[in-house]
CSV table of C-alpha atoms in Angstrom, one decimal:
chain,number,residue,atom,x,y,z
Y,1,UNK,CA,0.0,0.0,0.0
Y,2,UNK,CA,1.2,3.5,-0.6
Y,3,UNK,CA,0.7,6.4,1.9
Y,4,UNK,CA,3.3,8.5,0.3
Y,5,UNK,CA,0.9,11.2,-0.9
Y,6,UNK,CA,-1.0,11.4,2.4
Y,7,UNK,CA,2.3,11.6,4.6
Y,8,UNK,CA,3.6,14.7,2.1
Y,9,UNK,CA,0.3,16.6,2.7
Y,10,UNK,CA,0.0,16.2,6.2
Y,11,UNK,CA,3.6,17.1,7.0
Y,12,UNK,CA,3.1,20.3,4.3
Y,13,UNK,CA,0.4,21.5,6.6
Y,14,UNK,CA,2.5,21.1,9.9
Y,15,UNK,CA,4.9,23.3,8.3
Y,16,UNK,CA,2.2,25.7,7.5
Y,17,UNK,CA,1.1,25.6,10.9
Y,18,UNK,CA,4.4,25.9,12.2
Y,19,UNK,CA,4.9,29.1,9.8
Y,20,UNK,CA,1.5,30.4,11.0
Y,21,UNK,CA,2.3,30.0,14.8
Y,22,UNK,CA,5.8,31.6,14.4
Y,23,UNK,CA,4.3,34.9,12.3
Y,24,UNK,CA,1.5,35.1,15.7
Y,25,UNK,CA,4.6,35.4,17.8
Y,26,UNK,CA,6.3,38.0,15.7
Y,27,UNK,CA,3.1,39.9,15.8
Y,28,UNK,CA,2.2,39.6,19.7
Y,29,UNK,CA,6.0,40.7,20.5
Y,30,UNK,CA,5.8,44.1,18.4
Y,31,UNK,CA,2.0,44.9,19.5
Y,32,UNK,CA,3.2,44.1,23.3
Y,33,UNK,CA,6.2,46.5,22.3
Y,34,UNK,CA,3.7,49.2,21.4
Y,35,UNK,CA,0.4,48.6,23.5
Y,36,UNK,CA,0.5,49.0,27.7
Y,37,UNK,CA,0.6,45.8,29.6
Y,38,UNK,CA,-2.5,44.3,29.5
Y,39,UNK,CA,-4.6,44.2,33.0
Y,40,UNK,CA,-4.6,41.1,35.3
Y,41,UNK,CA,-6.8,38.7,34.8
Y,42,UNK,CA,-10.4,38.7,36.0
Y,43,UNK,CA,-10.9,37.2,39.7
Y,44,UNK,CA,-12.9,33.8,39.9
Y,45,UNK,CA,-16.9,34.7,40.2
Y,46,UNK,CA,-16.8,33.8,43.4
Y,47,UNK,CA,-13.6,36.3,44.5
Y,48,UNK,CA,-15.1,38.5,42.3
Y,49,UNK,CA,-18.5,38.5,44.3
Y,50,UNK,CA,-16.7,38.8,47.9
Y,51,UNK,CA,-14.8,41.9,46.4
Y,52,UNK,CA,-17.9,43.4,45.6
Y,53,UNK,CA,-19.6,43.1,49.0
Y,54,UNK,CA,-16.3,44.3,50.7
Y,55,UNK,CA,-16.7,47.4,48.9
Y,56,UNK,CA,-20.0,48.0,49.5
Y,57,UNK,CA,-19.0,47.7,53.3
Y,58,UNK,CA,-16.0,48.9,53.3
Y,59,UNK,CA,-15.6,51.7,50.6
Y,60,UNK,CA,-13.0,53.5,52.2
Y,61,UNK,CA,-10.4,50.4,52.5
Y,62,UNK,CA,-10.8,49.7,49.1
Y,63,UNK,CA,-9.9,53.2,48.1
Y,64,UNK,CA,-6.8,52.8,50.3
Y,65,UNK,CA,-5.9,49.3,49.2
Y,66,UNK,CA,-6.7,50.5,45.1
Y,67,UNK,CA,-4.7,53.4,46.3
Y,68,UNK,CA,-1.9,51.5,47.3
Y,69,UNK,CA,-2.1,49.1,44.3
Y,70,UNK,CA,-2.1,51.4,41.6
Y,71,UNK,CA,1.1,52.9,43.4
Y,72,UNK,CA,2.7,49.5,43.0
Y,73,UNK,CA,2.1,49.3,39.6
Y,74,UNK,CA,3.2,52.5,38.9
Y,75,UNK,CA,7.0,51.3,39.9
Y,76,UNK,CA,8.7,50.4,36.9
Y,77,UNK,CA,10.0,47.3,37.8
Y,78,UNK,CA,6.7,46.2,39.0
Y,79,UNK,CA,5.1,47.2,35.7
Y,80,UNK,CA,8.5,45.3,33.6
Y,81,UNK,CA,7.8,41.9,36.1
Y,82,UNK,CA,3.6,42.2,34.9
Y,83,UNK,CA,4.7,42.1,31.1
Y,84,UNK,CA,7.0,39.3,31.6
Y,85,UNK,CA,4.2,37.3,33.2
Y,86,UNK,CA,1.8,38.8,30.6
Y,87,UNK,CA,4.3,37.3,27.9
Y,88,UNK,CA,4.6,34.2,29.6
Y,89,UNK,CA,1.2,33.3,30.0
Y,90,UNK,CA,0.1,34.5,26.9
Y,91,UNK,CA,2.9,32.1,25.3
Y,92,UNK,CA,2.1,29.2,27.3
Y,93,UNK,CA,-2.0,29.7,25.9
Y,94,UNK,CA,-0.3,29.7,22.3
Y,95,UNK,CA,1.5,26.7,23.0
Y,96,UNK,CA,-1.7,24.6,24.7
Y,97,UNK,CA,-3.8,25.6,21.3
Y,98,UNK,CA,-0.9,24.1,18.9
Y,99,UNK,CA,-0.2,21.3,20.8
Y,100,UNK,CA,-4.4,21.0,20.6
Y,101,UNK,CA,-4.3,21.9,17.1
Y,102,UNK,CA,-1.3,19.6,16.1
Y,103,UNK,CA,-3.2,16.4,18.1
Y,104,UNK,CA,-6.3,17.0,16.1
Y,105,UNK,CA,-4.8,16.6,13.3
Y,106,UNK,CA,-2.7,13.5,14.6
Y,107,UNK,CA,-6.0,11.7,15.0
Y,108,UNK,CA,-6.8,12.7,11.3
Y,109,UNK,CA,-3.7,11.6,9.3
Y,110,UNK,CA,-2.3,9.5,11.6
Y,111,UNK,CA,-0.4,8.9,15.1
Y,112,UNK,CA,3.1,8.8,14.2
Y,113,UNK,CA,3.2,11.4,12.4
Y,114,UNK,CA,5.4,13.7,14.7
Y,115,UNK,CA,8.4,11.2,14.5
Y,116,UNK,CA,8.9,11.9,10.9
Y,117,UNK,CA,11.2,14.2,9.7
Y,118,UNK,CA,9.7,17.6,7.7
Y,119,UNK,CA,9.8,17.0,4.3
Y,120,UNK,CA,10.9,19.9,1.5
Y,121,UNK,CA,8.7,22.7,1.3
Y,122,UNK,CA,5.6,21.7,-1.3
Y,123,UNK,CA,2.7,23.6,-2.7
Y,124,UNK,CA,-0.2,24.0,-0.5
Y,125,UNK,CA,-2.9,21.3,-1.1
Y,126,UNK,CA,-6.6,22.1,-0.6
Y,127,UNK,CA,-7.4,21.9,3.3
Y,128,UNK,CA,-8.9,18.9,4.5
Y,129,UNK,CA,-12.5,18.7,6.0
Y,130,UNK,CA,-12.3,18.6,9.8
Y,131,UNK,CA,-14.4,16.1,11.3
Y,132,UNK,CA,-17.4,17.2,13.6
Y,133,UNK,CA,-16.1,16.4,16.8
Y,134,UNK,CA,-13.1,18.3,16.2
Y,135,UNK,CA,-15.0,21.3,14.5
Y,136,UNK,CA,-17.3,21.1,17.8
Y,137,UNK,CA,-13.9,21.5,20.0
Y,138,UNK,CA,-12.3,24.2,17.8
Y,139,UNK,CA,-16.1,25.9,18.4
Y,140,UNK,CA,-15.7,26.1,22.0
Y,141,UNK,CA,-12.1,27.4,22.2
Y,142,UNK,CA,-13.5,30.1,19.9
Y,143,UNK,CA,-16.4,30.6,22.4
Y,144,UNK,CA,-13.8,30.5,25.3
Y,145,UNK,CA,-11.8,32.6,23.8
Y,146,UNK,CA,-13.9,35.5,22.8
Y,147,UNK,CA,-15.6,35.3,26.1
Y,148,UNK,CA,-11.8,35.1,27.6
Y,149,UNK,CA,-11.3,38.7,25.4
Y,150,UNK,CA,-14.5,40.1,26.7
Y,151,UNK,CA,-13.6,39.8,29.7
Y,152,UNK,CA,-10.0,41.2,29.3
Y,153,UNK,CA,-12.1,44.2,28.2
Y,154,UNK,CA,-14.1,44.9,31.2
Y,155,UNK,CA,-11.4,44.5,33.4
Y,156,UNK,CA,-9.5,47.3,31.2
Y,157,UNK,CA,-12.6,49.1,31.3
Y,158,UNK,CA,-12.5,49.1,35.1
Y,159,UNK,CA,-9.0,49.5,35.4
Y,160,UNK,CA,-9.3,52.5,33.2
Y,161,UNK,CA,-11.9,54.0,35.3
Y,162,UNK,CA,-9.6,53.3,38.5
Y,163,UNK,CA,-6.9,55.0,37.2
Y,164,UNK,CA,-8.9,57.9,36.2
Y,165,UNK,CA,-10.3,58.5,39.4
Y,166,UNK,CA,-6.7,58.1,41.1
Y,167,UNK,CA,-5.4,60.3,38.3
Y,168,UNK,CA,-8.3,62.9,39.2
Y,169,UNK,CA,-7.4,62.4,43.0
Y,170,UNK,CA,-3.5,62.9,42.7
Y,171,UNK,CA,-4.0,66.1,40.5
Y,172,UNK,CA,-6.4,67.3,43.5
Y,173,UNK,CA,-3.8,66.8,45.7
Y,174,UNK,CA,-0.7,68.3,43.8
Y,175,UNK,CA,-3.0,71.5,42.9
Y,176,UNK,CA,-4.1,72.0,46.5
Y,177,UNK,CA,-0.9,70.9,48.4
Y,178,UNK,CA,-2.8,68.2,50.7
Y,179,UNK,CA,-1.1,65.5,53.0
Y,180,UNK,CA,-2.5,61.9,53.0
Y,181,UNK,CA,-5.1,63.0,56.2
Y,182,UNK,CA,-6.6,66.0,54.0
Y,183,UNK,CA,-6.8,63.7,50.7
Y,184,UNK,CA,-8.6,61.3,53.0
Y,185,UNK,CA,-10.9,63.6,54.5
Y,186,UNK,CA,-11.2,65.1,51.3
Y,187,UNK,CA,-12.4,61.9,49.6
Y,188,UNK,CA,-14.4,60.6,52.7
Y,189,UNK,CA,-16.3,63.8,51.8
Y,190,UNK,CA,-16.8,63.1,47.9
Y,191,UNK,CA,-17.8,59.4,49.5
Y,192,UNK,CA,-20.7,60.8,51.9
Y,193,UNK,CA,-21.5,63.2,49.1
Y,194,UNK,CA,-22.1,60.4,47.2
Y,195,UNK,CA,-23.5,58.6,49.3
Y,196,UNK,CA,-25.9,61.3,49.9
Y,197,UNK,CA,-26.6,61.3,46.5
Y,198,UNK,CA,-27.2,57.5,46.9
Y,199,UNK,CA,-29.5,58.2,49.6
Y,200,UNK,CA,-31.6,60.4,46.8
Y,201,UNK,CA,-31.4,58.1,44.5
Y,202,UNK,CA,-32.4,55.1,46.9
Y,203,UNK,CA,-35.4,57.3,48.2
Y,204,UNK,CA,-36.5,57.8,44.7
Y,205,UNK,CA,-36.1,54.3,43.5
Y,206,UNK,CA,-38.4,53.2,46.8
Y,207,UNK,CA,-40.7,55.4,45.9
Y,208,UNK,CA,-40.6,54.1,41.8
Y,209,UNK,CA,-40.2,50.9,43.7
Y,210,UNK,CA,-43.6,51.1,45.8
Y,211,UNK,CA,-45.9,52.8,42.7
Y,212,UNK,CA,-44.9,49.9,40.6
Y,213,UNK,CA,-45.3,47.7,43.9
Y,214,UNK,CA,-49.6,49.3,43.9
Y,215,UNK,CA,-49.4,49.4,39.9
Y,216,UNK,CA,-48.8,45.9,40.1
Y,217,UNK,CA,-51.6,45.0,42.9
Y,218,UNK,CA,-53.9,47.3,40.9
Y,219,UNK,CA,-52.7,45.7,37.8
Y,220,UNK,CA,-53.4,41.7,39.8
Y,221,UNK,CA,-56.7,43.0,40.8
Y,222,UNK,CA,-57.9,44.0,37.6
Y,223,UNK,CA,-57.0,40.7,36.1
Y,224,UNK,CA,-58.5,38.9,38.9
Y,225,UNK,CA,-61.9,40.8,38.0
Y,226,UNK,CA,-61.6,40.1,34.6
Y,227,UNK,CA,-60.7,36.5,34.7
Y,228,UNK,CA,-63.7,36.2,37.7
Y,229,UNK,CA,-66.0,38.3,34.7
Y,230,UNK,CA,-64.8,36.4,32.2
Y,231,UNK,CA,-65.3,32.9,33.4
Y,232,UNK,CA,-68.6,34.2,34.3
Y,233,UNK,CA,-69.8,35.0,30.8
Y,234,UNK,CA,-68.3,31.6,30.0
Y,235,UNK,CA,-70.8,29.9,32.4
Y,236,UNK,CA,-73.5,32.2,31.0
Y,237,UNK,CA,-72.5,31.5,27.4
Y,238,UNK,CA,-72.2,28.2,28.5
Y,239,UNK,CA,-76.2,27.9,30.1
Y,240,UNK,CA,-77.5,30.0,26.7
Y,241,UNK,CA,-75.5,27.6,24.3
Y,242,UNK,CA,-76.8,24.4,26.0
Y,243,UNK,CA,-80.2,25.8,26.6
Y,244,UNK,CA,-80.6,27.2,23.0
Y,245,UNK,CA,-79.2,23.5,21.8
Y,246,UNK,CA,-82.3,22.0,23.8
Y,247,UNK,CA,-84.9,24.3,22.4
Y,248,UNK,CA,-83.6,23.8,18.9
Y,249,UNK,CA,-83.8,20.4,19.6
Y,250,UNK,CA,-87.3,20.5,21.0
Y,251,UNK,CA,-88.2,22.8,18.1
Y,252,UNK,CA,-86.9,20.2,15.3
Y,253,UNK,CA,-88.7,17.6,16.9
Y,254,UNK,CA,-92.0,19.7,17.3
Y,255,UNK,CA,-92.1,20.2,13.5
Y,256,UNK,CA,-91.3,17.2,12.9
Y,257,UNK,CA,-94.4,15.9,14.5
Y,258,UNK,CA,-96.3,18.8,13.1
Y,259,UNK,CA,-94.6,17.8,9.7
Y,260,UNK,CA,-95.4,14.3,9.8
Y,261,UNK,CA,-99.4,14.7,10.9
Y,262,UNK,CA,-99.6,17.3,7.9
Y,263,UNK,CA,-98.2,14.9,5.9
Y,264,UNK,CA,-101.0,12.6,7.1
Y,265,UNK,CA,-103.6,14.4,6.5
Y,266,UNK,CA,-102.4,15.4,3.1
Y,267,UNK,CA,-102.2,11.9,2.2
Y,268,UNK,CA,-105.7,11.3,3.5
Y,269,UNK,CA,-107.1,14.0,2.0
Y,270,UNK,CA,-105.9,13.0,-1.1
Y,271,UNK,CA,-107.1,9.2,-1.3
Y,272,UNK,CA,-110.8,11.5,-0.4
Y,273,UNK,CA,-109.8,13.1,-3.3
Y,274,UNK,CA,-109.1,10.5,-5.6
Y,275,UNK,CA,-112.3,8.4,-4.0
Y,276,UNK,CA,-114.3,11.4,-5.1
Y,277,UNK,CA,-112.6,12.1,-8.6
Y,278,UNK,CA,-113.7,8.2,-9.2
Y,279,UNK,CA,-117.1,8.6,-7.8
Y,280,UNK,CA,-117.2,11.8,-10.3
Y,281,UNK,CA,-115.9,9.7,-12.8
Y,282,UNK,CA,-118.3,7.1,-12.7
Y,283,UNK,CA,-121.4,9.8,-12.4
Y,284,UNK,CA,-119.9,11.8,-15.5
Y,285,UNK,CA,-120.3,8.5,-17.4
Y,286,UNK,CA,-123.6,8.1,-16.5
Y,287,UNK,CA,-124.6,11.2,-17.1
Y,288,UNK,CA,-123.2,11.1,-20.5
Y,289,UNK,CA,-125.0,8.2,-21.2
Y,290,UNK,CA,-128.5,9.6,-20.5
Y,291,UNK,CA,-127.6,12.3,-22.5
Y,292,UNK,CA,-127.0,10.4,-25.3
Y,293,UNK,CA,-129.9,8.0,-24.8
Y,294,UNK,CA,-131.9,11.2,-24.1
Y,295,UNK,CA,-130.8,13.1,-27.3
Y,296,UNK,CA,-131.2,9.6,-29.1
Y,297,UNK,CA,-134.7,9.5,-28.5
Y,298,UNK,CA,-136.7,10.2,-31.6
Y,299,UNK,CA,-140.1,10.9,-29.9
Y,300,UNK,CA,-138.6,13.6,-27.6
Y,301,UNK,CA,-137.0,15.2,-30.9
Y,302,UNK,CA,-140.1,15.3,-32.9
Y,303,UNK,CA,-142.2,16.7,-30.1
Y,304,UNK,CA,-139.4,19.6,-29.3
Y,305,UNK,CA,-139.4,20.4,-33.5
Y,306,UNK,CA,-143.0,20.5,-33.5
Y,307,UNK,CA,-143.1,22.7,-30.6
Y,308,UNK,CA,-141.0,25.4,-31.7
Y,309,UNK,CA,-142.7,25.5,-34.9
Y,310,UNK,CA,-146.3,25.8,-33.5
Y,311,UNK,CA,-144.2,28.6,-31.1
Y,312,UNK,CA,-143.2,30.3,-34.7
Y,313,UNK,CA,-146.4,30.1,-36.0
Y,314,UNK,CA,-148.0,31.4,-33.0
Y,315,UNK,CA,-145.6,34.7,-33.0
Y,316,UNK,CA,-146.1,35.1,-36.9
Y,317,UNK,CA,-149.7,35.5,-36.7
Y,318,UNK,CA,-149.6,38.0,-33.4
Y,319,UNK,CA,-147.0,39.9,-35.7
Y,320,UNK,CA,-149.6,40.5,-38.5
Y,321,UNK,CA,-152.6,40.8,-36.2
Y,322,UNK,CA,-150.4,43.7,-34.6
Y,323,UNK,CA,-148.5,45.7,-36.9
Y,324,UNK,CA,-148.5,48.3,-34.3
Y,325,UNK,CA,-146.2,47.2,-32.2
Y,326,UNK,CA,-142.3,47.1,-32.8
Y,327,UNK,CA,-140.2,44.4,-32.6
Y,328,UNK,CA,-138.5,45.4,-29.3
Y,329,UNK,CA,-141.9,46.3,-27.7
Y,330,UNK,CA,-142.2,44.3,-23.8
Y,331,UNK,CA,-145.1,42.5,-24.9
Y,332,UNK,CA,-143.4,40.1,-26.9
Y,333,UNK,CA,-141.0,39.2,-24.2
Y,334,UNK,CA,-143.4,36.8,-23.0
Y,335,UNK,CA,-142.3,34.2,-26.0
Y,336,UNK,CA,-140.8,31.3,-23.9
Y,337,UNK,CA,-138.1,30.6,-27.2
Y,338,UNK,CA,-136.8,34.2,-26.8
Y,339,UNK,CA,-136.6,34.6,-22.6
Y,340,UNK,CA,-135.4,32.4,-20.5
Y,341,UNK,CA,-137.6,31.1,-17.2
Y,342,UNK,CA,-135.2,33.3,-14.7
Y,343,UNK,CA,-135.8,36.6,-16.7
Y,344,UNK,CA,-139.7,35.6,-16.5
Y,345,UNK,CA,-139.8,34.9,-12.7
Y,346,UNK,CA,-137.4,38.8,-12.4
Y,347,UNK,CA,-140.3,40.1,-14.4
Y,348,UNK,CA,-142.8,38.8,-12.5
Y,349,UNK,CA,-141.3,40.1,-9.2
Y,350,UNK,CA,-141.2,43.4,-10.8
Y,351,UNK,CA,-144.8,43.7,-11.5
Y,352,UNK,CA,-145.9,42.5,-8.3
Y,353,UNK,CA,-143.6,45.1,-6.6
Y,354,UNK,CA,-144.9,47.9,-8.5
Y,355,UNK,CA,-149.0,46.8,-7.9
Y,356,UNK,CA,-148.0,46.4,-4.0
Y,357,UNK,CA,-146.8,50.0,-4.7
Y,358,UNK,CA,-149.8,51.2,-6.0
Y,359,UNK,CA,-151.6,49.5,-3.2
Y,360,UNK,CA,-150.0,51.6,-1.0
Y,361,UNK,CA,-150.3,54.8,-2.8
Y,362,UNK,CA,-153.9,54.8,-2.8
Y,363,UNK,CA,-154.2,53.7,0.8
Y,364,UNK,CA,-152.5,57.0,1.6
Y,365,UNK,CA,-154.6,59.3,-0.9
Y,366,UNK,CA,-157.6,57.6,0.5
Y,367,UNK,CA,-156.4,58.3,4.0
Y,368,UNK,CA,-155.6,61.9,3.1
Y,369,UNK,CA,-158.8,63.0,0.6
Y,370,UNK,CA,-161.5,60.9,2.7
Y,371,UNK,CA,-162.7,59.3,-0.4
Y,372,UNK,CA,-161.8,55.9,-1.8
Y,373,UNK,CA,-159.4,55.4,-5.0
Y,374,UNK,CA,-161.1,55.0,-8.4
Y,375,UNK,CA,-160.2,51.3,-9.7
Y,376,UNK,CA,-157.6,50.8,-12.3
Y,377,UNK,CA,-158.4,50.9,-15.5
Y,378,UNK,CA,-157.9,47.9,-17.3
Y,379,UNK,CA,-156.3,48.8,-21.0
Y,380,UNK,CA,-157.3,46.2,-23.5
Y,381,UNK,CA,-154.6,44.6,-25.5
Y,382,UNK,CA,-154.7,43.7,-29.1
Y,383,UNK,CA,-158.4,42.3,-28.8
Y,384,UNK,CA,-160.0,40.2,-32.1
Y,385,UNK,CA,-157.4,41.1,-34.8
Y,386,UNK,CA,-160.5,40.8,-37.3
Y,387,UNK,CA,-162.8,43.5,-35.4
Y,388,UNK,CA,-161.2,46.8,-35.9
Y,389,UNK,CA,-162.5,49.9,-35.5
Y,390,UNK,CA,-161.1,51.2,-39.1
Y,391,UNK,CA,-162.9,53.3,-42.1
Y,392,UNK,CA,-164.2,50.6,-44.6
Y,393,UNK,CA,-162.2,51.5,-47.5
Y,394,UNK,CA,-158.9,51.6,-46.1
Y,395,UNK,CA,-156.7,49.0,-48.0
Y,396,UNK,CA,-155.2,45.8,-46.4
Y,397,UNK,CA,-151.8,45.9,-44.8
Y,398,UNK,CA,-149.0,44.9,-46.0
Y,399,UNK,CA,-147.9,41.9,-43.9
Y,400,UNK,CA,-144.8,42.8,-41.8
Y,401,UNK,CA,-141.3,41.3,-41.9
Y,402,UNK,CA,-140.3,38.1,-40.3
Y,403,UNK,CA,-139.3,39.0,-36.8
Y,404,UNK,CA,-135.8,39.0,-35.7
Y,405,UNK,CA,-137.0,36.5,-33.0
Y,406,UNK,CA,-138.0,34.4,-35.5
Y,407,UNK,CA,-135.0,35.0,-37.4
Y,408,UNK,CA,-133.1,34.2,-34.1
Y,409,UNK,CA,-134.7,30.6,-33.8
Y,410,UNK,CA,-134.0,27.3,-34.9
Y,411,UNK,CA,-136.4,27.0,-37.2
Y,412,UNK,CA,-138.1,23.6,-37.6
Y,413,UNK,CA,-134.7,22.1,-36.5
Y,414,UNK,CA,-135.5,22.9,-33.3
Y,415,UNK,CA,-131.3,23.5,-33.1
């Protein structure tokens, strides 16, 4: 087997690494040769805590102890011993990551890969894909060391602030002339000042404190009266929804019923119905029969022909033993082939209303004159069409035209 070409790309990117890790060096010498020392490091949380409480009970010791430290640091000595250490651990943390970074990728290529010798410089190949496990570690020494950097820049930020504040403290003291007991006092007075002004400040956060303390209890009450209300219109949704389900309920089965009697009754109504359709049926037969029977009959026929001929005989010669009259005169509206019985019985009611009328009129002449009605005068109709009371030489008339009635009728048809 040949592993040649793997050995030659792994020990081209140790060399690269070690190229990369000697150019850092070069760089973190001339930055540490133009930047200050760096600060300490941060405390552990828990110092860190116990420094804070110190101060807050003891601020005036750890003026004097940051007093006395930033006067220690301010030796040059001091400060030359703090960048060695600096240099030192900052080397030491470059070392741990390429030894870190030179065992990862060991357990890629291979263990024994440090015993070889370095080959000739080569071209450099395409990196490699790291595995996930090693990608997930080179993740958290990023995290660590960002957070690491983060907090090297508080603790500058502090720092700064400390020195400012001695800075400000010093210069008081040089421009006024004041021994160590006068730059006490003089900062135990800037420290009740300020902690007057924390007394100010603590008063008015209480009294923030306590208006969103009653904000907060008006705030809980209102809720609790709005939940309380609004599981309350719950319950009355709740009653209306179920009792409006039952009445629906009640209401479909209601018309159903009423649906189902109608129904019912539609269906016997309907069998009445078709009863009396055949009933009607079976009577319209029978009545067509008689009428055909009855018009069949020849008897009947010839009678009803003869009639209406004797009828037209009867009205021809009252036409030409009246010439007088006209065609449209009342007294031939008594010719049962023109009127009908209904108009003879209207007729009949009239004249007996108008003779009860004139019935009643005399009564009241009678009862106003004292002397009784003369009788009605009975005017005599037509007479014996032969006795006339005419000059003797007058010629015969000329008969009259049929009548319109007669011209109206069937004839001797009798249709």
């Amino acid at each position: 087997m040949n592993f040649a070409a793997p050995l030659n790309d792994n020990a081209v990117a140790v060399q690269q690494q070690q190229q990369q890790q000697q150019q850092q060096q070069q760089r973190d010498q001339q930055l540490q040769r133009h930047q200050p020392p760096p600060p300490p490091p941060p405390p552990p949380p828990q110092q860190h805590q116990l420094q804070q409480q110190a101060a807050r009970q003891y601020p005036l010791q750890q003026f004097h102890q940051q007093f006395h430290q930033q006067s220690a640091l301010s030796h040059p000595q001091q400060q030359q011993l703090n960048q060695l250490q600096q240099q030192q651990q900052h080397h030491t943390q470059l070392q741990q990551l390429q030894q870190h970074q030179f065992a990862a990728m060991n357990g890629i290529n291979g263990a024994n890969l440090a015993a070889m010798p370095a080959p000739a410089p080569a071209p450099a190949p395409a990196p490699a894909p790291t595995p996930a496990g090693h990608q997930a570690e080179l993740n958290y020494i990023y995290g660590m060391v960002e957070e690491l950097s983060r907090q090297l820049a508080d603790n500058r930020r502090v720092t700064e602030d400390i020195v400012s504040g001695l800075g400000r403290v010093r210069n008081r003291a040089r421009s006024q002339g004041l021994a160590n007991d006068d730059l006490i006092a003089s900062a135990s007075d800037d420290i009740s000042a300020d902690r007057q002004n924390l007394d100010a400040l603590v008063s008015i956060l209480s009294e923030a404190l306590e208006k969103a303390n009653h904000s907060r209890d008006a705030n809980a009450n209102l809720l609790t009266q709005y939940a309380n209300a609004f599981a309350l219109m719950l319950k009355q949704f709740h009653e209306y929804k179920a009792k409006h389900v039952a009445d629906v309920a009640a209401w479909h089965g209601s018309y159903r019923a009423q649906l189902d009697e109608a129904r019912q009754e539609n269906s016997r109504l309907r069998e009445q119905i078709w009863a009396m359709q055949t009933h009607a049926g079976r009577a319209n037969d029978s009545l067509r029969g008689f009428r055909r029977r009855y018009d069949d009959d020849a008897a009947r026929w010839a009678r009803r022909v003869d009639d209406t001929a004797a009828r037209q005989e009867v009205r021809f010669w009252k036409r030409m033993a009246m010439p007088e009259l006209d065609d449209d005169d009342p007294y031939w509206s008594a010719d049962d082939d023109v009127m009908d019985a209904a108009e003879k019985d209207r007729q009949r009611e009239l004249e007996q209303r108008a003779a009860k009328e004139q019935l009643l009129d005399s009564q009241a002449e009678l009862e106003h004159d004292g002397r009784p009605p003369q009788p009605p005068q009975l005017v005599m109709l037509g007479g014996i069409a032969m006795q006339r009371d005419e000059p003797v030489g007058r010629a015969m008339p000329i008969p009259p035209p049929r009548p319109l009635s007669a011209a109206s009728s069937t004839g001797s048809t009798g249709q």
